[in-house]
PDB file of C-alpha atoms in Angstrom:
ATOM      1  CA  UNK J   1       0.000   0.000   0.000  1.00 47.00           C
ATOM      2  CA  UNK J   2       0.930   3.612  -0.800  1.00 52.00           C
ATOM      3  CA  UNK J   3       1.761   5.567   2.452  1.00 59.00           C
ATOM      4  CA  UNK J   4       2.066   9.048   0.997  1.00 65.00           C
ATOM      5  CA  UNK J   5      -0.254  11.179  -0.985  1.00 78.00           C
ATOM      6  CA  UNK J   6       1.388  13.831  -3.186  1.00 82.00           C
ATOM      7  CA  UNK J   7      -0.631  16.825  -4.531  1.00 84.00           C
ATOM      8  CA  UNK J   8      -1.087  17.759  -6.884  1.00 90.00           C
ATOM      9  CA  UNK J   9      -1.073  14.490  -9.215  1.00 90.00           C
ATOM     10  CA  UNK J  10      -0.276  16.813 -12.229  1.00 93.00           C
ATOM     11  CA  UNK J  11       1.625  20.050 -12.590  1.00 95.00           C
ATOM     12  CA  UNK J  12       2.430  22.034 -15.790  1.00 96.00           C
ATOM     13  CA  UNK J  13       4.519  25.427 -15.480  1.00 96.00           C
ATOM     14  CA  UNK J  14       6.464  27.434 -17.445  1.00 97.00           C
ATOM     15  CA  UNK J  15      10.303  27.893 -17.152  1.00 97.00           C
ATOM     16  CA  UNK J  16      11.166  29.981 -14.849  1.00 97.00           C
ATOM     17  CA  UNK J  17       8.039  29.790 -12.821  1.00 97.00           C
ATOM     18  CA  UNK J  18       8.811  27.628  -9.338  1.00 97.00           C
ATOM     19  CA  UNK J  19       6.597  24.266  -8.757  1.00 96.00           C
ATOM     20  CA  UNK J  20       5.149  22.819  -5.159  1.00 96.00           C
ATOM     21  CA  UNK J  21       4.770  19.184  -4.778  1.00 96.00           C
ATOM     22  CA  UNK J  22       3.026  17.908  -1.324  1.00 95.00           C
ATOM     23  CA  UNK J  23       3.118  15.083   0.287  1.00 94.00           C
ATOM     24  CA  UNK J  24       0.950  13.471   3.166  1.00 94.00           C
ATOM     25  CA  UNK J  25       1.872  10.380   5.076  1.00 93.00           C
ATOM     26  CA  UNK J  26      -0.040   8.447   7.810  1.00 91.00           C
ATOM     27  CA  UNK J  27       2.563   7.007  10.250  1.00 87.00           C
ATOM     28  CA  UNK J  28       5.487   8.170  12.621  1.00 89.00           C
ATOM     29  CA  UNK J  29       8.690   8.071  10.656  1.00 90.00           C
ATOM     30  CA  UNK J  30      12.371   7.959  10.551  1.00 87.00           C
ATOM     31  CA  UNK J  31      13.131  10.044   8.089  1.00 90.00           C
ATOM     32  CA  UNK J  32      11.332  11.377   4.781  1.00 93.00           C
ATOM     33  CA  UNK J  33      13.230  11.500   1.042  1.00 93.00           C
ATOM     34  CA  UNK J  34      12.155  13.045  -2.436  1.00 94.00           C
ATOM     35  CA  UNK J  35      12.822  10.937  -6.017  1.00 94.00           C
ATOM     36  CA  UNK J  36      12.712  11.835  -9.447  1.00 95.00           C
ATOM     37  CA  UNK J  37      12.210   9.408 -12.054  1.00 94.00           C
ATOM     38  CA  UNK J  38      12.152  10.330 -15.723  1.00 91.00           C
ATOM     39  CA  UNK J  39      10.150   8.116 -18.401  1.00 82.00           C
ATOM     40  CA  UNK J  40       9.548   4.963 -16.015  1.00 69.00           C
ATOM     41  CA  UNK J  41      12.953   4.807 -15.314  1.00 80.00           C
ATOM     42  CA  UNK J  42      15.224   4.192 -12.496  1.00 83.00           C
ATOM     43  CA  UNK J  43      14.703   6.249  -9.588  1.00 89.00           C
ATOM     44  CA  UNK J  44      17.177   9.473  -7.902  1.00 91.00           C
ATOM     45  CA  UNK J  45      17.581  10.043  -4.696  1.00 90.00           C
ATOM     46  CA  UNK J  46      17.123  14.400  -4.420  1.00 94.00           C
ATOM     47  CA  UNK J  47      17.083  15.232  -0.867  1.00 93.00           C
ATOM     48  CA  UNK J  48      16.369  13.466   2.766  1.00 92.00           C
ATOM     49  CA  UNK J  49      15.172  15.359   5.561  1.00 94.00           C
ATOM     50  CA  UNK J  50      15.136  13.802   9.313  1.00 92.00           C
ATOM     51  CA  UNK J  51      11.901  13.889  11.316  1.00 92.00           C
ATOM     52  CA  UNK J  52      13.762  16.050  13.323  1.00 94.00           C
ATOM     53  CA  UNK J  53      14.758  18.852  10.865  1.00 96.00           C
ATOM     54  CA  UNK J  54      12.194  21.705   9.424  1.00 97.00           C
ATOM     55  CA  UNK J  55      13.807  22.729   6.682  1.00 97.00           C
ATOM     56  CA  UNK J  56      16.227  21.786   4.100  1.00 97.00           C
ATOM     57  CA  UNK J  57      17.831  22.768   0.584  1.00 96.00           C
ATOM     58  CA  UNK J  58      20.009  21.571  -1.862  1.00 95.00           C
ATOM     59  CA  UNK J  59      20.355  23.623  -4.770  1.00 96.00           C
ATOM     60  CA  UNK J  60      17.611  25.268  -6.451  1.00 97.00           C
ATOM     61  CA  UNK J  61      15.537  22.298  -4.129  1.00 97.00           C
ATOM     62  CA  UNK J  62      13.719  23.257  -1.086  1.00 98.00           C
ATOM     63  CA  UNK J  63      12.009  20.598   1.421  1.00 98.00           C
ATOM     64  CA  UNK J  64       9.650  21.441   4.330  1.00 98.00           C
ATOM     65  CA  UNK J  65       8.579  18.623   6.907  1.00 97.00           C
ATOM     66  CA  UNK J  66       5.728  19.407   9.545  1.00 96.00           C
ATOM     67  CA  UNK J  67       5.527  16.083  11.528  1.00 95.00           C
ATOM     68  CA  UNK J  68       2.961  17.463  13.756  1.00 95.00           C
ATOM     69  CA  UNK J  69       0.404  17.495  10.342  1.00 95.00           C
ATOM     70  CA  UNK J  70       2.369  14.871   8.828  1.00 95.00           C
ATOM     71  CA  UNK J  71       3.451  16.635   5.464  1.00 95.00           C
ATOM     72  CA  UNK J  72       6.702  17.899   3.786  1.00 96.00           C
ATOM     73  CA  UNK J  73       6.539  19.772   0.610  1.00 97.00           C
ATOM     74  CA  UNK J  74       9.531  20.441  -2.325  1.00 97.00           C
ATOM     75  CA  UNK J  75       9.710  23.438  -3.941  1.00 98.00           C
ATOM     76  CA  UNK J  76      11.590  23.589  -7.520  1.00 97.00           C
ATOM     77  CA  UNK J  77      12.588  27.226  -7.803  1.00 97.00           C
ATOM     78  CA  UNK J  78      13.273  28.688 -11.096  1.00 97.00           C
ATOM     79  CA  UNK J  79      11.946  25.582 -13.708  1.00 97.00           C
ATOM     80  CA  UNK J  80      13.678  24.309 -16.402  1.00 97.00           C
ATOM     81  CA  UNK J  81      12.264  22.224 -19.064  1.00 96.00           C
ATOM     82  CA  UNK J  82      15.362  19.698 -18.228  1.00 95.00           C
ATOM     83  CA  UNK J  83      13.371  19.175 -14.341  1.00 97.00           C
ATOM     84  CA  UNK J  84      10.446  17.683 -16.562  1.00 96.00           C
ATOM     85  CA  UNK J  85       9.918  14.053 -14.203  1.00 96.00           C
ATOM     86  CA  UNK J  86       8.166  12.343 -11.937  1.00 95.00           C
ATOM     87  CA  UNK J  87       8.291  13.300  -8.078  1.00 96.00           C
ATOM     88  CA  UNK J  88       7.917  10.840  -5.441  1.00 95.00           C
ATOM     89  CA  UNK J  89       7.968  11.110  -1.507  1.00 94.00           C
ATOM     90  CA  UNK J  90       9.104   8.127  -0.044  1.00 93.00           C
ATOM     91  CA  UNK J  91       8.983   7.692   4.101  1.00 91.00           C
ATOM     92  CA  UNK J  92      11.626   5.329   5.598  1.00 86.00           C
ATOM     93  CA  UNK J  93      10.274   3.932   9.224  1.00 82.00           C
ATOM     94  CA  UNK J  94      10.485   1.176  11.532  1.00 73.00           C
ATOM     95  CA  UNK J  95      13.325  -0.809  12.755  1.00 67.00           C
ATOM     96  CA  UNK J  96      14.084  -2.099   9.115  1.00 65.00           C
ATOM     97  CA  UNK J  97      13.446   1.004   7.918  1.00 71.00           C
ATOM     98  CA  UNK J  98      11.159   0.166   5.294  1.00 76.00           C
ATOM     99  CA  UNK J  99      10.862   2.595   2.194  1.00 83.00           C
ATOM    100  CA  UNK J 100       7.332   3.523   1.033  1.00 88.00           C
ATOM    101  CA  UNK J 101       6.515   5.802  -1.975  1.00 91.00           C
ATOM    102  CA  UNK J 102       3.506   8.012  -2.504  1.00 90.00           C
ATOM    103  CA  UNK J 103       1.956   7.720  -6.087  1.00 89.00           C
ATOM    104  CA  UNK J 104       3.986  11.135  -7.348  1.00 92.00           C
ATOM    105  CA  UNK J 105       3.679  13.957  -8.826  1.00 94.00           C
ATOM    106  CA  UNK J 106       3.847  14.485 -12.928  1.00 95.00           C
ATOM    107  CA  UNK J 107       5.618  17.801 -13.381  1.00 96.00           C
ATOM    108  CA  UNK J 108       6.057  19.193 -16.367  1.00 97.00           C
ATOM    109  CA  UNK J 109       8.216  22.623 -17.349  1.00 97.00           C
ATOM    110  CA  UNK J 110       7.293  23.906 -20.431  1.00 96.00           C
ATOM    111  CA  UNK J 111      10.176  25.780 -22.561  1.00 94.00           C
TER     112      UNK J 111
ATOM    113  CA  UNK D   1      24.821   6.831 -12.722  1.00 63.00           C
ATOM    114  CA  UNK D   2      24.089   4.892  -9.215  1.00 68.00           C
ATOM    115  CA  UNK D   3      26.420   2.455 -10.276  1.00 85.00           C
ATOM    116  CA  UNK D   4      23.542  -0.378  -9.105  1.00 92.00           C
ATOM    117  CA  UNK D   5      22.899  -2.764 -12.662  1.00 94.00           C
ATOM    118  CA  UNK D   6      20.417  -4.244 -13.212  1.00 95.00           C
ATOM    119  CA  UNK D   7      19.564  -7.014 -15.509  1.00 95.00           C
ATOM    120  CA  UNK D   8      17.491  -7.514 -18.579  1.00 96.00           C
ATOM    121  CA  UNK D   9      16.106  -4.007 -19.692  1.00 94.00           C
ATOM    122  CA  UNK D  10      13.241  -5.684 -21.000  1.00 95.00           C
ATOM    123  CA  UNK D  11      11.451  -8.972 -20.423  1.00 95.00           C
ATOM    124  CA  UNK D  12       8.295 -10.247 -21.993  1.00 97.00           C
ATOM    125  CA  UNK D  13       7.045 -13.975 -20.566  1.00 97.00           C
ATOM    126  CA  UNK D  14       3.728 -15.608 -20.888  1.00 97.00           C
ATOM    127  CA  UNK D  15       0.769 -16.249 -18.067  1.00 97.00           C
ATOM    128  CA  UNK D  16       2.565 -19.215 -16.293  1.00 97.00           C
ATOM    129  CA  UNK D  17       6.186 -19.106 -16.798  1.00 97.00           C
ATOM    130  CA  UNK D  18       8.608 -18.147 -14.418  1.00 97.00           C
ATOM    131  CA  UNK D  19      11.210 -15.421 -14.830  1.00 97.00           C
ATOM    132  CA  UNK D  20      14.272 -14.073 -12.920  1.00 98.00           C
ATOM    133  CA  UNK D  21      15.271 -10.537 -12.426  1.00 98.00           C
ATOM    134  CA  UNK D  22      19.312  -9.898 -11.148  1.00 97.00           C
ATOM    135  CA  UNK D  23      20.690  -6.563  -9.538  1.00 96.00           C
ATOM    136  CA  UNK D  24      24.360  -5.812  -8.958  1.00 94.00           C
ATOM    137  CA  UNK D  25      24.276  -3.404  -6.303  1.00 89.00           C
ATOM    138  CA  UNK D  26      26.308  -0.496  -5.511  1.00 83.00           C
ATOM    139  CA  UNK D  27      30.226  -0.917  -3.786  1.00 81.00           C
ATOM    140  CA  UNK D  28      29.998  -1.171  -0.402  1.00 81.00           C
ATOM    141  CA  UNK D  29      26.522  -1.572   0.513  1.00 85.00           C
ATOM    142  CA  UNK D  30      25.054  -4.583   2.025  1.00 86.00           C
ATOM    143  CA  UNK D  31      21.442  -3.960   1.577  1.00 89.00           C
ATOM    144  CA  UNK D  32      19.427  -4.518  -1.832  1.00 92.00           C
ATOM    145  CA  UNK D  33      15.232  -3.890  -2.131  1.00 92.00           C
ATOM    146  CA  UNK D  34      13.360  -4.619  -4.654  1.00 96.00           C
ATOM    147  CA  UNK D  35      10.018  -2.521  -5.795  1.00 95.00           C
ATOM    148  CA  UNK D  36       7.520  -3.369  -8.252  1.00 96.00           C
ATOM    149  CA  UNK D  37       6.018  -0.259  -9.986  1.00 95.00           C
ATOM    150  CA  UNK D  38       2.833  -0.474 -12.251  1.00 93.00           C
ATOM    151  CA  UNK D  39       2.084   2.420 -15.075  1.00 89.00           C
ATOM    152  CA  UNK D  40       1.441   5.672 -13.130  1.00 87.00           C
ATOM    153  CA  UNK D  41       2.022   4.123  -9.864  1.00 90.00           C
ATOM    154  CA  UNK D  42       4.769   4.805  -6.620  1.00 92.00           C
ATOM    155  CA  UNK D  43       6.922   1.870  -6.335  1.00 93.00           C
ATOM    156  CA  UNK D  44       5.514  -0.715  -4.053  1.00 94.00           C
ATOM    157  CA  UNK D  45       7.491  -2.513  -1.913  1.00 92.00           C
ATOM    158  CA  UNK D  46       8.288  -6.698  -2.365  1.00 95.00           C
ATOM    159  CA  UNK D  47      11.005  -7.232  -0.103  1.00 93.00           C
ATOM    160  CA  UNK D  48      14.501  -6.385   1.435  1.00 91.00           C
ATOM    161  CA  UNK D  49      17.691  -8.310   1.726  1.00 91.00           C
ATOM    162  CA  UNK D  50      20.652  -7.773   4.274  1.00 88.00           C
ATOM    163  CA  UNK D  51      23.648  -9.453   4.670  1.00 86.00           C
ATOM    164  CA  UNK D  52      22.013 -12.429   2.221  1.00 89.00           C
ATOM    165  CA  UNK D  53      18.565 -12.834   4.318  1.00 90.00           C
ATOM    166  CA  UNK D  54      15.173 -11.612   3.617  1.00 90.00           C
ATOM    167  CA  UNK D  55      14.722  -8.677   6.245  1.00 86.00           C
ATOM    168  CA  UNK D  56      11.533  -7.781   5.537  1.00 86.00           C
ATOM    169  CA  UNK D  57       8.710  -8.156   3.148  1.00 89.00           C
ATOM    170  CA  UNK D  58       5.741  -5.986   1.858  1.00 90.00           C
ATOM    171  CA  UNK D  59       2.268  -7.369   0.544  1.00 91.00           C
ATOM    172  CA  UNK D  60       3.195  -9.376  -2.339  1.00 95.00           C
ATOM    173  CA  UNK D  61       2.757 -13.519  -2.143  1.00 96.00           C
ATOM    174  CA  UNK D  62       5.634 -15.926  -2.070  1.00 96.00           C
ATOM    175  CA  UNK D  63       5.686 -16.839  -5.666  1.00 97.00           C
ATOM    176  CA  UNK D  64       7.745 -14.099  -5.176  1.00 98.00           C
ATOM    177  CA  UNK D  65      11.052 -14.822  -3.774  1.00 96.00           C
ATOM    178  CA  UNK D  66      14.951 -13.532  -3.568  1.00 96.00           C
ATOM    179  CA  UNK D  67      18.640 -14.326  -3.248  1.00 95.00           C
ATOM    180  CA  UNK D  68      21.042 -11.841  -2.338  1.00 94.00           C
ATOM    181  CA  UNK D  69      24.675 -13.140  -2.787  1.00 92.00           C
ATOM    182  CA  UNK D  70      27.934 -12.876  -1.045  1.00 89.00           C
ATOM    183  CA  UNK D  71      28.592 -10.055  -3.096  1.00 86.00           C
ATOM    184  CA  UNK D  72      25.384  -8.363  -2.281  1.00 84.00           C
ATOM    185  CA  UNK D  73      24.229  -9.136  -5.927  1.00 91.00           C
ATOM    186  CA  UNK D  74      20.865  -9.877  -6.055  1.00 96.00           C
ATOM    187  CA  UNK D  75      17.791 -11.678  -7.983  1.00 97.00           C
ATOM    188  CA  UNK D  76      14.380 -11.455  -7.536  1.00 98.00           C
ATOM    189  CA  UNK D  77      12.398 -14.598  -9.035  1.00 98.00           C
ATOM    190  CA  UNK D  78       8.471 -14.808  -9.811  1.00 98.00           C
ATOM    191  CA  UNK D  79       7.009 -18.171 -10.749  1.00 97.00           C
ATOM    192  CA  UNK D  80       3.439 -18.675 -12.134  1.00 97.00           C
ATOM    193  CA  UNK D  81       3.373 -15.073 -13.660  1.00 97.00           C
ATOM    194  CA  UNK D  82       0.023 -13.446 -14.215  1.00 98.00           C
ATOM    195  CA  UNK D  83      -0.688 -10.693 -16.344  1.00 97.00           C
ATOM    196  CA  UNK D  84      -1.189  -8.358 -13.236  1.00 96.00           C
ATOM    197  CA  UNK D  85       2.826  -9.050 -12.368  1.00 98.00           C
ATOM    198  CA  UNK D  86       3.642  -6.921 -16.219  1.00 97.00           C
ATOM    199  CA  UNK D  87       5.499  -3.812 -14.153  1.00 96.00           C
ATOM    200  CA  UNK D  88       8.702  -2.228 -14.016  1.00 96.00           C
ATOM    201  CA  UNK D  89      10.802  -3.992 -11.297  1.00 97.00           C
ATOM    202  CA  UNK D  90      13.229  -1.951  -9.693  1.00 95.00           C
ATOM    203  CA  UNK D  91      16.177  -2.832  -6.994  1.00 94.00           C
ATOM    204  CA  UNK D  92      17.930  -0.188  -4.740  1.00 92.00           C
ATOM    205  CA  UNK D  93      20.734  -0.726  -2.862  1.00 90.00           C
ATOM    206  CA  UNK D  94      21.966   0.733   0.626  1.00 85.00           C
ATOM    207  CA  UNK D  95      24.102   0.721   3.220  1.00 81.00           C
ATOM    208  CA  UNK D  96      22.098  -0.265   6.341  1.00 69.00           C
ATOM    209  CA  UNK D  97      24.874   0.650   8.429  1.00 68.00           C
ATOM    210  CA  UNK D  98      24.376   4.371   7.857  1.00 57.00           C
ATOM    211  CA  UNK D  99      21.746   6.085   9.531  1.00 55.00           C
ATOM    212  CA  UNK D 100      20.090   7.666   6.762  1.00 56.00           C
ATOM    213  CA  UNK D 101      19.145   4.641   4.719  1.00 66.00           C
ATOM    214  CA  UNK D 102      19.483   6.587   1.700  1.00 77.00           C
ATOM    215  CA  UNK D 103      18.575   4.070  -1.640  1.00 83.00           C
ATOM    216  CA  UNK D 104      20.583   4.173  -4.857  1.00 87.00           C
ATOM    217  CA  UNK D 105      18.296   2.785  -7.991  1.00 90.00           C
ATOM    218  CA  UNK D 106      19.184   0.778 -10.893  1.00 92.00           C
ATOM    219  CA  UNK D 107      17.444   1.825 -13.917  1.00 92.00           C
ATOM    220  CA  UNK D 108      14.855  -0.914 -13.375  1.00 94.00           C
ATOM    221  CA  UNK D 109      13.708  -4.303 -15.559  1.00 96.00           C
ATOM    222  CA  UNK D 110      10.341  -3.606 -17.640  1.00 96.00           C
ATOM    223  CA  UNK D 111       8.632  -6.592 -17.495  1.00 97.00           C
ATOM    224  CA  UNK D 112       5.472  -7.398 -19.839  1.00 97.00           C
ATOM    225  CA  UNK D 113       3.410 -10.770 -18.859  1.00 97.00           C
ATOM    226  CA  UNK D 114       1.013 -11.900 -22.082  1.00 97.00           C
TER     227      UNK D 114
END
């Protein structure tokens, strides 16, 4: 089962223009990470934040994490057409810490 | 690149058969999980392998099953396919020994069941 719900499912923009993904999750968790996948392909690890950190960046990336309404966002600032992919949330939890994906978020950057 | 390989790109089998999927996983981790992902889905979970045993499994039954080798290589086997297993079939590896459990991918095995 999917743990985390990102919103919105689609997003178009135009270059230049920044893009929000959300993500909800249901369960207490270790720590929360972002993926981009391009075309049904393999999968790249973008940024981890602890469930004790706020805030973090990497890059023109910016993650938020509010454990207390269990959420985190990413924010893309300034598009380009080349961050055109798939974003997923994916919690890590539990003693094995055991990776589990939200269905994503289809972003698209028009040129 | 991840450096994690992963083995065929493509596979199409027929309602019945039995297939194997392999995964060479990154230097120096000892911990390889595999995900199935349907069209337009998050990655679901099958299982996770450390140190060559199964260390935890999602929802999936046990016609699906796994090695992972001395050299943290890995396979993931399905037997009696059904159509509803055609999915991309990725494996990540990791070193469990580091706190943040961060997953490199392999660019995945498309699989299409007929």
């Amino acid at each position: 089962s999917q743990q985390g719900e990102e919103d919105p499912q689609a997003l178009s923009i135009q270059e230049g223009e920044n893009a929000t993904m959300n993500c909800s999750y249901k369960t207490s968790i270790n720590n929360l990470q972002w993926y981009r996948q391009n075309s049904g392909r393999g999968l790249v690890h973008l940024i981890l934040i602890r469930s004790n950190e706020r805030e973090k960046h990497s890059g023109r990336l910016r993650v938020t994490l509010d454990t207390s309404k269990k959420s985190s966002s990413l924010l893309i600032t300034a598009s380009r057409a080349a961050d055109t992919a798939s974003y997923f949330c994916a919690t890590v939890a539990g003693g094995y810490q055991k990776v589990t994906f939200g269905i994503g978020t289809k972003l698209q950057v028009i040129p | 690149e991840t450096g994690v390989t992963q083995s065929p790109t493509h596979l199409i089998k027929t309602r019945g058969q039995q297939v194997t999927l392999r995964c060479s996983s990154q230097s120096g981790h000892n911990t390889v999980s595999w995900y199935q992902q349907a069209l337009g889905q998050g990655p679901q979970f099958i299982f996770q392998y450390y140190r060559e045993e199964e260390n935890g499994r999602g929802n999936f039954p046990p016609r699906f099953s796994g090695l992972q080798f001395p050299n943290y290589s890995s396979e993931l086997n399905v037997n009696a396919l059904e159509l509803d297993d055609s999915a991309l079939y990725l494996c990540a590896s990791s070193s469990r020994d580091r706190a943040s459990y961060e997953q490199y991918f392999g660019p995945g095995t498309r699989l299409t069941v007929t």
